[in-house]
PDB file of C-alpha atoms in Angstrom:
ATOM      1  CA  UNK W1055       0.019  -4.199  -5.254  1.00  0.00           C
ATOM      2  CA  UNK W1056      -2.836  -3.949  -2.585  1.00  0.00           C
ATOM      3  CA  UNK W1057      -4.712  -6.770  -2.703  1.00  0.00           C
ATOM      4  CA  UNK W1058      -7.600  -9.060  -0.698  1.00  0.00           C
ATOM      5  CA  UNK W1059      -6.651 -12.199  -2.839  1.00  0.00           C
ATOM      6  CA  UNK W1060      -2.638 -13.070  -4.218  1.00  0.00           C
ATOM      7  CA  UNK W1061      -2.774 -14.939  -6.723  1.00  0.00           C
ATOM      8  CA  UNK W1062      -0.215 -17.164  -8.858  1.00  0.00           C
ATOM      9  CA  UNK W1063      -0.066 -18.998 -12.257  1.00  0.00           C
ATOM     10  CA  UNK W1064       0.948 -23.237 -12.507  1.00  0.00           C
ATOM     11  CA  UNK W1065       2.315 -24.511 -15.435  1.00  0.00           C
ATOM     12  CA  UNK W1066      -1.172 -24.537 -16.850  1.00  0.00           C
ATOM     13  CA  UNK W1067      -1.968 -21.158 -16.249  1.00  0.00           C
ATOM     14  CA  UNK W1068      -4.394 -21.643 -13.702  1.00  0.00           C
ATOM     15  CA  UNK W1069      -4.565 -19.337 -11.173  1.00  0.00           C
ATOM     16  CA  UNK W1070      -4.715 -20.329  -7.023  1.00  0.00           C
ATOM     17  CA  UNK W1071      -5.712 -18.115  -4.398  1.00  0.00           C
ATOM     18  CA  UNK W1072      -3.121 -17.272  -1.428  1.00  0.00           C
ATOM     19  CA  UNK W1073      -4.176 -16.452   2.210  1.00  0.00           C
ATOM     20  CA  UNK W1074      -7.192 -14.433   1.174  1.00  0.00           C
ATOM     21  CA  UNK W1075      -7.657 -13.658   4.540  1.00  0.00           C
ATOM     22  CA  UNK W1076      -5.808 -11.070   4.437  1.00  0.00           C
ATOM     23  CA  UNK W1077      -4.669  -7.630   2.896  1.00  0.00           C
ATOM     24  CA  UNK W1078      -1.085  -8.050   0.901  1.00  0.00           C
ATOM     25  CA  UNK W1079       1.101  -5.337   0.300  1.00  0.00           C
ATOM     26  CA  UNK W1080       4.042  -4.585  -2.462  1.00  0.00           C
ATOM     27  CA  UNK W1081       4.787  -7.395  -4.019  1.00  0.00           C
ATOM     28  CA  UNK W1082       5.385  -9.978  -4.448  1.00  0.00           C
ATOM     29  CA  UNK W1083       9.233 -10.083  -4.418  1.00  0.00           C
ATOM     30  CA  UNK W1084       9.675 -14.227  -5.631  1.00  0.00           C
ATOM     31  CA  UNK W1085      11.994 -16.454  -4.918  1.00  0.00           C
ATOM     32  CA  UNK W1086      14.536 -19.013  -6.812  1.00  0.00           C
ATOM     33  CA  UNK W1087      11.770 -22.007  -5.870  1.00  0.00           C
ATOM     34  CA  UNK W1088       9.450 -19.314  -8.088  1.00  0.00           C
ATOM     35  CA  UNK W1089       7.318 -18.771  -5.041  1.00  0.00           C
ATOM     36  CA  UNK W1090       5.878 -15.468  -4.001  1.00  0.00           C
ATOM     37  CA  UNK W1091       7.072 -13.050  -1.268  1.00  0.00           C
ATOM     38  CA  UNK W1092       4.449 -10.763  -0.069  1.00  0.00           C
ATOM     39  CA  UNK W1093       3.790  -8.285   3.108  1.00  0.00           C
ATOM     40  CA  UNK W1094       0.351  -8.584   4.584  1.00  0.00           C
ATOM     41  CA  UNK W1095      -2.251  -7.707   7.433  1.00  0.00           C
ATOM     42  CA  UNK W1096      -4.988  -8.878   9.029  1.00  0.00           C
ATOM     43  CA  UNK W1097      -8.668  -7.559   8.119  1.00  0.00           C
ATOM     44  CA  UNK W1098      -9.595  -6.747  11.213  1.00  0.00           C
ATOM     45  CA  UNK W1099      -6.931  -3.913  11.613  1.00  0.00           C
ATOM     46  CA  UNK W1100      -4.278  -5.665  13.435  1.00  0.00           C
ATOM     47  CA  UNK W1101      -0.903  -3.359  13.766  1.00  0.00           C
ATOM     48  CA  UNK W1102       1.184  -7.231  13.100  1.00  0.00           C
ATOM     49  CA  UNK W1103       2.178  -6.976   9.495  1.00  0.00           C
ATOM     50  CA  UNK W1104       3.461 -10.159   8.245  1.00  0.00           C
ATOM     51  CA  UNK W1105       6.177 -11.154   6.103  1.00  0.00           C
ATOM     52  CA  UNK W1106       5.531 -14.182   3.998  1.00  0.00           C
ATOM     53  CA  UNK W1107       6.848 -16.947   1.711  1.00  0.00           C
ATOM     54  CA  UNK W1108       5.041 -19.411  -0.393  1.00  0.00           C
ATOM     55  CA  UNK W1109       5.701 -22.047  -2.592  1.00  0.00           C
ATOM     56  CA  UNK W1110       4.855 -22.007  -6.216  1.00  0.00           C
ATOM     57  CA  UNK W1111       1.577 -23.968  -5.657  1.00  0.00           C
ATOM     58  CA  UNK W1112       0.152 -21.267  -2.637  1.00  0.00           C
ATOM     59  CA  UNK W1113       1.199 -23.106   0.616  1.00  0.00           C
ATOM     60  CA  UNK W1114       2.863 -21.081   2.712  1.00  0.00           C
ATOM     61  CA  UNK W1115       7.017 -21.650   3.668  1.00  0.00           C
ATOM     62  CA  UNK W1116       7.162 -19.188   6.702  1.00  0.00           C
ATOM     63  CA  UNK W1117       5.955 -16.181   7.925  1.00  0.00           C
ATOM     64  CA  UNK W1118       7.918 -13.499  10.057  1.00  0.00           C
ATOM     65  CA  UNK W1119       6.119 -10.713  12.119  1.00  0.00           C
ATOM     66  CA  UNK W1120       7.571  -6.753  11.650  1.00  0.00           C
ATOM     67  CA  UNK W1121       6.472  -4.421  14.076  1.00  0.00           C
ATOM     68  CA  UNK W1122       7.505  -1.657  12.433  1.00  0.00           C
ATOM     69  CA  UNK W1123       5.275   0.105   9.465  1.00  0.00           C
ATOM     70  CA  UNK W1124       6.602  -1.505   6.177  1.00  0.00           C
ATOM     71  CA  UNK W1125       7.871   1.500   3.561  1.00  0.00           C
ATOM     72  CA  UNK W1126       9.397  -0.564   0.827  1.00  0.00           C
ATOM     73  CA  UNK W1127       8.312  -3.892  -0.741  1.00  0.00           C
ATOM     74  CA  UNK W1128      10.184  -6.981   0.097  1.00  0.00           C
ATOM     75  CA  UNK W1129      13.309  -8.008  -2.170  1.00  0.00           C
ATOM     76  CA  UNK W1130      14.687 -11.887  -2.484  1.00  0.00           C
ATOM     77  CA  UNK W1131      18.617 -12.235  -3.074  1.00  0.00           C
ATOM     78  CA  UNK W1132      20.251 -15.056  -4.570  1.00  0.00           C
ATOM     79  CA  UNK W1133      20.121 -17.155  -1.174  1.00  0.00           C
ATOM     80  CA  UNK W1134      16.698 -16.466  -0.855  1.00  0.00           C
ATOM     81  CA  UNK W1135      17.247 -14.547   2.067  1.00  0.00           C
ATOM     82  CA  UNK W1136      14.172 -11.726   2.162  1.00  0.00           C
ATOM     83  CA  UNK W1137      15.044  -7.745   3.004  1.00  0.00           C
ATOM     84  CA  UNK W1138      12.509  -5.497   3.601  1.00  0.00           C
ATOM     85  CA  UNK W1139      13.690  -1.921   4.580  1.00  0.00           C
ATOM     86  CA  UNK W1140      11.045  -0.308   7.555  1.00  0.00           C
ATOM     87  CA  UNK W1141       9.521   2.861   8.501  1.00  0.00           C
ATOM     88  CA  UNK W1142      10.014   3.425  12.349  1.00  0.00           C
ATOM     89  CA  UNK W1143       7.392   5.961  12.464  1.00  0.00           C
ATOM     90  CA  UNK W1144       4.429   7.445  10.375  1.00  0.00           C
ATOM     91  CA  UNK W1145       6.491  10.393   8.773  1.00  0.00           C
ATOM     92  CA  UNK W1146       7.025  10.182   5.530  1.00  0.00           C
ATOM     93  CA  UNK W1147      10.307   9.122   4.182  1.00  0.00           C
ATOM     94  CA  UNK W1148      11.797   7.365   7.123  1.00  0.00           C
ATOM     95  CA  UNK W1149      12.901   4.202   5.898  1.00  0.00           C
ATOM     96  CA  UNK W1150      15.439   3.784   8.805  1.00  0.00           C
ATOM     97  CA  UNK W1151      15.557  -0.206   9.733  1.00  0.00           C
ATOM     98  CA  UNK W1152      16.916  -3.056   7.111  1.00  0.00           C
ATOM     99  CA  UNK W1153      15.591  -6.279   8.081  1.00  0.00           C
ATOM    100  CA  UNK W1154      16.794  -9.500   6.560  1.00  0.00           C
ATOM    101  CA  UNK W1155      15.410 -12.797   7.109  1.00  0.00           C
ATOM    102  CA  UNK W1156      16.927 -15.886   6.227  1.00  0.00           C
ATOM    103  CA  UNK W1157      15.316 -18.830   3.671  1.00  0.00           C
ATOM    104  CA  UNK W1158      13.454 -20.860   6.745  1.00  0.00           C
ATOM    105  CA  UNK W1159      12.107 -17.607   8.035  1.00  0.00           C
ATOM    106  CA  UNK W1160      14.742 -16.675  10.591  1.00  0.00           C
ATOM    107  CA  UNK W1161      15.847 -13.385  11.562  1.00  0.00           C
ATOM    108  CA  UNK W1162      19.280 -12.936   9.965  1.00  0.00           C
ATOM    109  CA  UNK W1163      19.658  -9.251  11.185  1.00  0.00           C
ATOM    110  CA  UNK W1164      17.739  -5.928  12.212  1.00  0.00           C
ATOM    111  CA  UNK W1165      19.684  -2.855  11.496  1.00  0.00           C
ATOM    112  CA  UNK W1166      18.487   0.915  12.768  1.00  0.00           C
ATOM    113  CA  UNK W1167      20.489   3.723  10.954  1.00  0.00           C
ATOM    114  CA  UNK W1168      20.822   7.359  12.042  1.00  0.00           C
ATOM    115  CA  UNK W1169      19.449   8.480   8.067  1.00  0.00           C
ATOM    116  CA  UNK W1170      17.102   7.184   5.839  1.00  0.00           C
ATOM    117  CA  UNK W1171      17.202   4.632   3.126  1.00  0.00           C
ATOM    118  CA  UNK W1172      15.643   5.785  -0.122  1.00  0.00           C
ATOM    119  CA  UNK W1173      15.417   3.170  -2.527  1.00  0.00           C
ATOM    120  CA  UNK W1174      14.502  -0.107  -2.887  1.00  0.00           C
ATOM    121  CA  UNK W1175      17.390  -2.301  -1.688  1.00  0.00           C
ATOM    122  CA  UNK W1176      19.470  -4.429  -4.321  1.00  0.00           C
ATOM    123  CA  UNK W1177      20.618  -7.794  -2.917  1.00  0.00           C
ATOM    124  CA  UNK W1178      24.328  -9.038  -4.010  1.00  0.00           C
ATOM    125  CA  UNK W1179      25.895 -12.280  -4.896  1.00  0.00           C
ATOM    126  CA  UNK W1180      27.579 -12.767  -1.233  1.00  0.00           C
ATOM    127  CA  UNK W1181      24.654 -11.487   1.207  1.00  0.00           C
ATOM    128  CA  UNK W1182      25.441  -8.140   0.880  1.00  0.00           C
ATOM    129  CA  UNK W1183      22.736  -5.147  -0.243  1.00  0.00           C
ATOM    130  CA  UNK W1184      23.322  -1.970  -2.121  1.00  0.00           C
ATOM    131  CA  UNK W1185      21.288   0.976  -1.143  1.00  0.00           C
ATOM    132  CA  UNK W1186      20.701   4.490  -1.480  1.00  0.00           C
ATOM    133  CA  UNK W1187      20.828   6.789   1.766  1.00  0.00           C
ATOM    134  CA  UNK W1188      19.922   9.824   2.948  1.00  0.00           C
ATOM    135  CA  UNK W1189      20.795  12.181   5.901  1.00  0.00           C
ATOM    136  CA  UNK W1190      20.842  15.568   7.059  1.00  0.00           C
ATOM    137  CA  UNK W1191      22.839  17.733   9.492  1.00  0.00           C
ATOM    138  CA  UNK W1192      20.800  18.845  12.098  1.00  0.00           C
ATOM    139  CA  UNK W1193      22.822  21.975  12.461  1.00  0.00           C
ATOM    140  CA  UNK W1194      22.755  23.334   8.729  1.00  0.00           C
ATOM    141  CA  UNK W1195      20.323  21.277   7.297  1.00  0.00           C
ATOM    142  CA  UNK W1196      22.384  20.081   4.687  1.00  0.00           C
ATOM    143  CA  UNK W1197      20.935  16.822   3.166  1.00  0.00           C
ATOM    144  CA  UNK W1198      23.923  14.229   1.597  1.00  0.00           C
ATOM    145  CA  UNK W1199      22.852  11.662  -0.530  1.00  0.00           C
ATOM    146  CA  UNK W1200      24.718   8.517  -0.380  1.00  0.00           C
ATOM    147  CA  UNK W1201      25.243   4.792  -2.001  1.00  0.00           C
ATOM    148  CA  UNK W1202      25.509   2.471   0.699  1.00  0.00           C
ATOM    149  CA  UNK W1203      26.884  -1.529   0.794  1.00  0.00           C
ATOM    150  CA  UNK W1204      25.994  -3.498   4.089  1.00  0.00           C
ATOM    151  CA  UNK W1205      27.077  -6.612   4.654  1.00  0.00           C
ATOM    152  CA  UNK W1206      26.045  -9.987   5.644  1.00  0.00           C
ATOM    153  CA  UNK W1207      26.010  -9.856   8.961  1.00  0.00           C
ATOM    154  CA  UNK W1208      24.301  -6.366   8.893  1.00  0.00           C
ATOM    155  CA  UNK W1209      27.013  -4.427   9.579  1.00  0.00           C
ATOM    156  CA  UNK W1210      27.497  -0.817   6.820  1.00  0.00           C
ATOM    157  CA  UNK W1211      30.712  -1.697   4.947  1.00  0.00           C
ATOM    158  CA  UNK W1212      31.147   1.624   2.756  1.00  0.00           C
ATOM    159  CA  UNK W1213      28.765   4.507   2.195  1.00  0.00           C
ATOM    160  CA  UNK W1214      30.273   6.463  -0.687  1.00  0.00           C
ATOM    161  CA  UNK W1215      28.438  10.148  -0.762  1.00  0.00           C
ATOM    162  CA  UNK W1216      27.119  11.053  -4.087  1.00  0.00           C
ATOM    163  CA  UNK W1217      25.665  14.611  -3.484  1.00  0.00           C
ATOM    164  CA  UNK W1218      24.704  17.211  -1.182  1.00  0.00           C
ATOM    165  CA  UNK W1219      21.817  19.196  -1.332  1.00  0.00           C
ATOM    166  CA  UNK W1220      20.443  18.498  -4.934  1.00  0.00           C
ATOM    167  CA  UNK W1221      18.187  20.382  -6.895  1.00  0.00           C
ATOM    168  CA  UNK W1222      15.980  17.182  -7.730  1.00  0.00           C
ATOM    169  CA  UNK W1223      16.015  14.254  -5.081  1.00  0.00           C
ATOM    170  CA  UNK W1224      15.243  11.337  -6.842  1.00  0.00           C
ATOM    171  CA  UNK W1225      16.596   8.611  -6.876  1.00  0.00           C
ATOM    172  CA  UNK W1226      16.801   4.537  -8.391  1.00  0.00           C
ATOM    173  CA  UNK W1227      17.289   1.333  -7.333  1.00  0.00           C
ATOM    174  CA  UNK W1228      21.179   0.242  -7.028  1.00  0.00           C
ATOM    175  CA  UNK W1229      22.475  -1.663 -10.215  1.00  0.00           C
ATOM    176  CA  UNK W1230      25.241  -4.346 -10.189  1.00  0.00           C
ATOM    177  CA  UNK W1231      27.081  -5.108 -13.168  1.00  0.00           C
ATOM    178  CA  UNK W1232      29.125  -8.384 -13.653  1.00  0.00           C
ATOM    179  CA  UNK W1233      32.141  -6.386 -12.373  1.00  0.00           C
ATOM    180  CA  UNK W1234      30.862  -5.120  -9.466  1.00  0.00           C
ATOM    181  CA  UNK W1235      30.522  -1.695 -10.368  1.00  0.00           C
ATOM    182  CA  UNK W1236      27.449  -0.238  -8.793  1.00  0.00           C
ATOM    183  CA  UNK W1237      25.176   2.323 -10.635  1.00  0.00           C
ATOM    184  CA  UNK W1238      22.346   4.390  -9.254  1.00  0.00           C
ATOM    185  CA  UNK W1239      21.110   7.451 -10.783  1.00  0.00           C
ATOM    186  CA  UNK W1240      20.937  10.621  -8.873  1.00  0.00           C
ATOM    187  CA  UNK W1241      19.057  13.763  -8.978  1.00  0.00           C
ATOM    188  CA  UNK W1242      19.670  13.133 -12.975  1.00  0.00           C
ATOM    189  CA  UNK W1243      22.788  12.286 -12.712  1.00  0.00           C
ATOM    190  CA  UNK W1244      24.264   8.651 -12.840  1.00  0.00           C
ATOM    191  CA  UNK W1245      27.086   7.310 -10.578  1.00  0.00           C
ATOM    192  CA  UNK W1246      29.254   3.809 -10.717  1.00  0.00           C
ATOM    193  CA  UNK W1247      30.974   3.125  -7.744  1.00  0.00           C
ATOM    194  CA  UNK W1248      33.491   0.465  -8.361  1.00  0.00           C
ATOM    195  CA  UNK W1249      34.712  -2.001  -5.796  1.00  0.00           C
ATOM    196  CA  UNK W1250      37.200   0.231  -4.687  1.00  0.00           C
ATOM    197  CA  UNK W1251      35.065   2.758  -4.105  1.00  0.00           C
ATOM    198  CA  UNK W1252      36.176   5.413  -6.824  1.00  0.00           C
ATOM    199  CA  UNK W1253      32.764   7.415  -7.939  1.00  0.00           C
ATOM    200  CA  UNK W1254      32.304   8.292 -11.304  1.00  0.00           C
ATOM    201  CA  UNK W1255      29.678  10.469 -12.456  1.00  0.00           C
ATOM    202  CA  UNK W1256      27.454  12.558 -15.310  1.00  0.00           C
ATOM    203  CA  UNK W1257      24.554  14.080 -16.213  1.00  0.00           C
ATOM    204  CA  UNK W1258      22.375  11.584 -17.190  1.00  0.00           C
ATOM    205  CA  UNK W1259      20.624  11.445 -20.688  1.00  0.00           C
ATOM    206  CA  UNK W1260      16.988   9.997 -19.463  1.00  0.00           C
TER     207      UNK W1260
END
């Protein structure tokens, strides 16, 4: 969504206005309160991009600054803690910094990995986030594709690779089923990743 006005619906399907001020960007993740999530910047071209939580009625919870170019949209896990995964440079799929902030706006962690995170990022029930990853030997140019779990504290707690080099790179978002098994579909094929970390996989019939 790229938007001059955000808006949201009361019980009476009225809509409000949020912070027209300025431009918001993918979104709006929302949180258990039912409040919005967005990322946003300033009309007059400022590089601060803003991170931002409202309440259901439009007033605004807390706002964090990122100084790094945002990549994908902001996600809300069960805590209400926000994650928003960062570009560190213009080039195109360098999603290469996890950021987490906590539910009154503080900084829980600010990761930098050596690869690149591809999807959108799929919060847990304990603080953890599921992810998929990508990076490439410099010396053969081999690009390995990867689910990834990182934990609470920000620290990477398993990365189970997936593939190498496929023919077709896309990927999805990270599913978790009641069990724990993780799912993300690969270059057309889907993978579960249990909590063990034994990887299943097929071709996928989609």
């Amino acid at each position: 969504i790229l938007a001059e006005d955000l808006y949201t619906l009361d019980d009476q399907g009225c809509t409000m206005s949020i912070n027209a001020s300025r431009v918001h960007e993918f979104g709006p993740a929302v949180l258990s309160t039912g409040g919005p999530v967005s990322i946003s910047y300033a009309f007059d071209s400022s590089a601060e991009k803003l991170i931002t939580a409202y309440r259901p009625d439009g007033t605004m919870v807390w706002e964090y600054s990122i100084p790094f170019l945002r990549y994908f949209p902001p996600v809300a896990g069960p805590d209400d803690t926000v994650y928003v995964a960062q570009k560190v440079d213009s080039a195109y799929d360098t999603a290469r910094v996890l950021t987490a902030v906590d539910k009154t706006g503080q900084l829980r962690y600010s990761t930098t990995m050596p690869g690149s995170i591809v999807t959108v990022v799929t919060p847990g029930p304990s603080g953890e986030v599921y992810y998929g990853y990508r990076i490439t030997d410099t010396d053969t140019q081999v690009r390995y594709y990867s689910l990834s779990r990182m934990g609470s504290t920000g620290n990477v707690e398993w990365d189970a690779l997936l593939l190498s080099n496929p023919t077709v790179t896309g990927c999805t978002q990270p599913a978790v089923s009641p069990d724990g098994v993780v799912l993300m579909l690969v270059s057309n094929q889907l993978f579960a990743v249990s909590p063990a970390r034994r990887i299943s996989g097929r071709a996928s019939e989609w």
